[in-house]
Structure formats: C-alpha cells, structure tokens
Amino acid sequence: PYLRRPTLVVGSATPVAGAVLSWAPVLGFRTVLVETRKPRLVTGDWRADETVDDLDLLDEMLRGDLYAVLTDHDSPDVVPLLRTIVAHAPRFVGLMGSRRHTAMQLVELRRQGLTQAEIDQIETPVGVDLGGREAAEIALSILASVVARRRGGSGGLLNPGGTPPSEQKGVA
C-alpha cells in the first residue's frame, strides 16, 4: 500500500510560489495552487497537482496531513484562505511578509472570530533565515521550515557555532 502524500497548499501565483511548487513534489508533497485572480493562472507556467481558482472548491481538497504557505500578503484572498486552511488543523501554515505587512490580515482574522491560538499558529514571516533575496532562495527558506515541521527538526543550524570539523571535540 502507498501512504497518502502530505498536501502543500500554496496561495497565490507568484515567483516564490513557482519555485515552491517545483520543489515540493521532490520532497514528497502533493501540491495545490490557490489563485482566484485568473489572469495570473493564464500568464504563468504553474506546475501543481491541482489548481483552484474558487475558494468554495478548496474544502474538499484539504484532507490528511496538511501544510500551507501563502506567498502574497496583498492577495485579496489572504484572509478567507487562511480561515479555510486553519479550520482544517494544518501542521504548518505560513504567510510571507514582515509582521508590519501581515498585521492587518491577522487583525482581520481575529475580528472574524479566530482564536488567538489559531492566529498564533500562522508563521509570519515564514521561513528559515538564509538571507535569501531571490524567489528561489526565499522558496528554499520556506520549504526548509515546512520540512523541519514535517520531520520534527528545529529548523536551526546543525553546527550553530560554525566550528570547523577539525576543531570539534572528538574529531580526528
């Protein structure tokens, strides 16, 4: 028997989303791209297992082991998409953007009745601090966080002090 692959929902058709979607299957994820702005879907080369352009259709796709990343904090769908995802108890949910840029969405979620515990599970900014600037570097940072959550890792450095192996105790 085959185990069901975990689902990674990616919100918004952005360059970062494109990189996340291209690497996620290699990491064992089933991918769902959510983008209701239809012109964005037409103009991009999005490789997702499933694409959703209507949030009403999303509920039935959110099953099992669920992870989510929203890559455009300015998308008109951020709040309803987060509400839908949080209702399905994801193992990971991240919203790209600084706290200054995402605070408005978090306040709106609270106004709409989400509990503080539900809001606190939304990681923003999202990703491991790699210092990345390009879309692929940001995607790598985000996927590192997702994999760390999936596998129980800390997401931190394996060698926090940066000590070369030759200087570490017990290394000949």
mmCIF file of C-alpha atoms in Angstrom:
data_model
loop_
_atom_site.group_PDB
_atom_site.id
_atom_site.type_symbol
_atom_site.label_atom_id
_atom_site.label_comp_id
_atom_site.label_asym_id
_atom_site.label_seq_id
_atom_site.Cartn_x
_atom_site.Cartn_y
_atom_site.Cartn_z
ATOM 1 C CA PRO A 1 0.000 0.000 0.000
ATOM 2 C CA TYR A 2 1.045 3.564 -0.685
ATOM 3 C CA LEU A 3 0.861 6.174 2.017
ATOM 4 C CA ARG A 4 -1.014 9.302 1.081
ATOM 5 C CA ARG A 5 1.360 12.158 0.358
ATOM 6 C CA PRO A 6 1.013 15.207 2.581
ATOM 7 C CA THR A 7 -0.661 18.170 0.904
ATOM 8 C CA LEU A 8 1.095 21.511 0.490
ATOM 9 C CA VAL A 9 -1.317 24.327 -0.341
ATOM 10 C CA VAL A 10 0.397 27.286 -1.967
ATOM 11 C CA GLY A 11 -1.532 30.520 -2.024
ATOM 12 C CA SER A 12 -1.068 32.936 -4.919
ATOM 13 C CA ALA A 13 0.722 32.562 -8.233
ATOM 14 C CA THR A 14 3.989 34.380 -7.514
ATOM 15 C CA PRO A 15 7.604 33.685 -8.458
ATOM 16 C CA VAL A 16 8.191 32.266 -4.966
ATOM 17 C CA ALA A 17 5.157 30.018 -5.379
ATOM 18 C CA GLY A 18 6.556 28.769 -8.691
ATOM 19 C CA ALA A 19 9.795 27.696 -7.011
ATOM 20 C CA VAL A 20 7.947 26.116 -4.058
ATOM 21 C CA LEU A 21 5.685 24.205 -6.449
ATOM 22 C CA SER A 22 8.620 22.927 -8.495
ATOM 23 C CA TRP A 23 10.489 21.529 -5.463
ATOM 24 C CA ALA A 24 7.616 20.323 -3.258
ATOM 25 C CA PRO A 25 6.927 17.093 -5.215
ATOM 26 C CA VAL A 26 10.594 16.115 -4.907
ATOM 27 C CA LEU A 27 10.137 16.467 -1.130
ATOM 28 C CA GLY A 28 7.100 14.161 -1.257
ATOM 29 C CA PHE A 29 4.238 16.663 -1.241
ATOM 30 C CA ARG A 30 1.037 16.723 -3.251
ATOM 31 C CA THR A 31 0.625 20.358 -4.325
ATOM 32 C CA VAL A 32 -2.436 22.561 -4.602
ATOM 33 C CA LEU A 33 -2.091 26.079 -6.014
ATOM 34 C CA VAL A 34 -4.832 28.505 -4.966
ATOM 35 C CA GLU A 35 -5.170 31.595 -7.153
ATOM 36 C CA THR A 36 -8.518 33.259 -7.786
ATOM 37 C CA ARG A 37 -7.040 36.003 -9.971
ATOM 38 C CA LYS A 38 -7.499 34.085 -13.228
ATOM 39 C CA PRO A 39 -5.159 36.259 -15.349
ATOM 40 C CA ARG A 40 -2.274 35.146 -13.123
ATOM 41 C CA LEU A 41 -3.035 31.494 -13.842
ATOM 42 C CA VAL A 42 -3.119 32.105 -17.570
ATOM 43 C CA THR A 43 0.171 34.005 -17.697
ATOM 44 C CA GLY A 44 2.269 31.607 -15.621
ATOM 45 C CA ASP A 45 3.643 28.121 -16.020
ATOM 46 C CA TRP A 46 2.378 26.694 -12.739
ATOM 47 C CA ARG A 47 3.144 23.058 -12.019
ATOM 48 C CA ALA A 48 0.789 21.926 -9.281
ATOM 49 C CA ASP A 49 -1.040 18.630 -8.865
ATOM 50 C CA GLU A 50 -4.234 20.645 -8.598
ATOM 51 C CA THR A 51 -5.112 24.284 -9.181
ATOM 52 C CA VAL A 52 -8.025 26.020 -7.507
ATOM 53 C CA ASP A 53 -9.477 29.310 -8.728
ATOM 54 C CA ASP A 54 -12.566 29.262 -6.484
ATOM 55 C CA LEU A 55 -12.183 29.049 -2.695
ATOM 56 C CA ASP A 56 -15.521 27.243 -2.409
ATOM 57 C CA LEU A 57 -13.902 24.257 -4.145
ATOM 58 C CA LEU A 58 -10.908 24.125 -1.808
ATOM 59 C CA ASP A 59 -12.528 22.487 1.233
ATOM 60 C CA GLU A 60 -12.808 19.075 -0.401
ATOM 61 C CA MET A 61 -9.087 19.069 -1.300
ATOM 62 C CA LEU A 62 -7.858 19.705 2.229
ATOM 63 C CA ARG A 63 -7.502 16.298 3.745
ATOM 64 C CA GLY A 64 -4.947 14.385 5.738
ATOM 65 C CA ASP A 65 -1.523 15.747 6.521
ATOM 66 C CA LEU A 66 -1.833 19.445 5.581
ATOM 67 C CA TYR A 67 0.753 22.217 5.165
ATOM 68 C CA ALA A 68 0.197 25.658 3.664
ATOM 69 C CA VAL A 69 2.179 28.678 2.541
ATOM 70 C CA LEU A 70 0.689 31.937 1.301
ATOM 71 C CA THR A 71 3.158 33.800 -0.872
ATOM 72 C CA ASP A 72 1.356 37.118 -1.410
ATOM 73 C CA HIS A 73 0.194 39.015 1.678
ATOM 74 C CA ASP A 74 -1.538 41.545 -0.615
ATOM 75 C CA SER A 75 -3.755 38.968 -2.320
ATOM 76 C CA PRO A 76 -7.464 39.659 -1.851
ATOM 77 C CA ASP A 77 -7.857 36.008 -0.761
ATOM 78 C CA VAL A 78 -5.434 36.007 2.181
ATOM 79 C CA VAL A 79 -7.999 36.228 4.981
ATOM 80 C CA PRO A 80 -10.598 33.797 3.571
ATOM 81 C CA LEU A 81 -7.863 31.372 2.509
ATOM 82 C CA LEU A 82 -6.259 31.434 5.959
ATOM 83 C CA ARG A 83 -9.661 30.892 7.592
ATOM 84 C CA THR A 84 -10.296 27.862 5.388
ATOM 85 C CA ILE A 85 -6.854 26.371 5.963
ATOM 86 C CA VAL A 86 -6.816 26.950 9.743
ATOM 87 C CA ALA A 87 -10.211 25.209 10.001
ATOM 88 C CA HIS A 88 -8.512 22.019 8.732
ATOM 89 C CA ALA A 89 -5.862 21.977 11.508
ATOM 90 C CA PRO A 90 -2.736 22.219 9.335
ATOM 91 C CA ARG A 91 0.616 21.020 10.662
ATOM 92 C CA PHE A 92 2.168 24.185 9.218
ATOM 93 C CA VAL A 93 0.786 27.458 7.916
ATOM 94 C CA GLY A 94 2.981 30.348 6.852
ATOM 95 C CA LEU A 95 2.248 33.798 5.484
ATOM 96 C CA MET A 96 5.009 35.545 3.553
ATOM 97 C CA GLY A 97 5.758 39.100 4.558
ATOM 98 C CA SER A 98 7.060 41.041 7.515
ATOM 99 C CA ARG A 99 4.859 41.442 10.567
ATOM 100 C CA ARG A 100 4.322 45.046 9.504
ATOM 101 C CA HIS A 101 2.852 43.838 6.199
ATOM 102 C CA THR A 102 0.810 40.941 7.600
ATOM 103 C CA ALA A 103 -0.529 42.515 10.798
ATOM 104 C CA MET A 104 -3.657 43.799 9.067
ATOM 105 C CA GLN A 105 -4.641 40.277 7.936
ATOM 106 C CA LEU A 106 -4.062 38.839 11.411
ATOM 107 C CA VAL A 107 -6.195 41.577 12.991
ATOM 108 C CA GLU A 108 -8.968 40.839 10.477
ATOM 109 C CA LEU A 109 -8.831 37.114 11.289
ATOM 110 C CA ARG A 110 -9.246 37.963 14.984
ATOM 111 C CA ARG A 111 -12.153 40.273 14.126
ATOM 112 C CA GLN A 112 -13.772 37.416 12.194
ATOM 113 C CA GLY A 113 -13.659 35.147 15.234
ATOM 114 C CA LEU A 114 -10.438 33.154 15.041
ATOM 115 C CA THR A 115 -8.950 32.482 18.445
ATOM 116 C CA GLN A 116 -5.533 33.782 19.430
ATOM 117 C CA ALA A 117 -4.266 30.170 19.434
ATOM 118 C CA GLU A 118 -5.415 29.746 15.823
ATOM 119 C CA ILE A 119 -3.769 33.014 14.796
ATOM 120 C CA ASP A 120 -0.557 32.147 16.656
ATOM 121 C CA GLN A 121 -0.069 29.053 14.516
ATOM 122 C CA ILE A 122 0.356 31.263 11.420
ATOM 123 C CA GLU A 123 4.081 31.779 10.940
ATOM 124 C CA THR A 124 4.861 35.230 9.645
ATOM 125 C CA PRO A 125 7.396 35.999 8.453
ATOM 126 C CA VAL A 126 7.809 32.458 7.208
ATOM 127 C CA GLY A 127 10.996 30.549 6.526
ATOM 128 C CA VAL A 128 14.455 29.897 7.867
ATOM 129 C CA ASP A 129 16.741 32.938 7.892
ATOM 130 C CA LEU A 130 19.019 32.145 4.950
ATOM 131 C CA GLY A 131 19.436 35.780 3.982
ATOM 132 C CA GLY A 132 17.800 34.979 0.633
ATOM 133 C CA ARG A 133 16.662 37.723 -1.711
ATOM 134 C CA GLU A 134 15.724 35.904 -4.928
ATOM 135 C CA ALA A 135 12.474 33.943 -5.356
ATOM 136 C CA ALA A 136 14.247 30.558 -5.371
ATOM 137 C CA GLU A 137 16.222 31.442 -2.235
ATOM 138 C CA ILE A 138 13.046 32.505 -0.429
ATOM 139 C CA ALA A 139 11.292 29.317 -1.565
ATOM 140 C CA LEU A 140 14.192 27.239 -0.244
ATOM 141 C CA SER A 141 13.891 29.025 3.104
ATOM 142 C CA ILE A 142 10.145 28.342 3.266
ATOM 143 C CA LEU A 143 10.461 24.689 2.283
ATOM 144 C CA ALA A 144 13.206 24.211 4.886
ATOM 145 C CA SER A 145 10.687 25.347 7.522
ATOM 146 C CA VAL A 146 7.990 23.057 6.150
ATOM 147 C CA VAL A 147 10.298 20.036 6.107
ATOM 148 C CA ALA A 148 11.563 20.839 9.616
ATOM 149 C CA ARG A 149 7.969 20.849 10.881
ATOM 150 C CA ARG A 150 7.118 17.665 8.996
ATOM 151 C CA ARG A 151 10.155 15.764 10.273
ATOM 152 C CA GLY A 152 10.406 17.244 13.765
ATOM 153 C CA GLY A 153 13.563 19.267 13.169
ATOM 154 C CA SER A 154 14.313 22.600 14.765
ATOM 155 C CA GLY A 155 14.996 24.447 11.521
ATOM 156 C CA GLY A 156 18.196 25.767 13.062
ATOM 157 C CA LEU A 157 21.809 25.186 12.151
ATOM 158 C CA LEU A 158 23.235 21.723 12.681
ATOM 159 C CA ASN A 159 26.570 23.353 13.570
ATOM 160 C CA PRO A 160 25.452 26.543 15.352
ATOM 161 C CA GLY A 161 28.894 27.832 16.227
ATOM 162 C CA GLY A 162 30.227 27.288 12.761
ATOM 163 C CA THR A 163 33.193 25.395 14.238
ATOM 164 C CA PRO A 164 35.118 23.567 11.508
ATOM 165 C CA PRO A 165 35.024 19.762 11.937
ATOM 166 C CA SER A 166 38.791 19.658 12.517
ATOM 167 C CA GLU A 167 38.379 21.841 15.607
ATOM 168 C CA GLN A 168 35.410 19.966 17.079
ATOM 169 C CA LYS A 169 35.965 17.655 20.050
ATOM 170 C CA GLY A 170 36.172 14.012 19.150
ATOM 171 C CA VAL A 171 37.014 14.585 15.504
ATOM 172 C CA ALA A 172 40.374 13.238 14.412
#
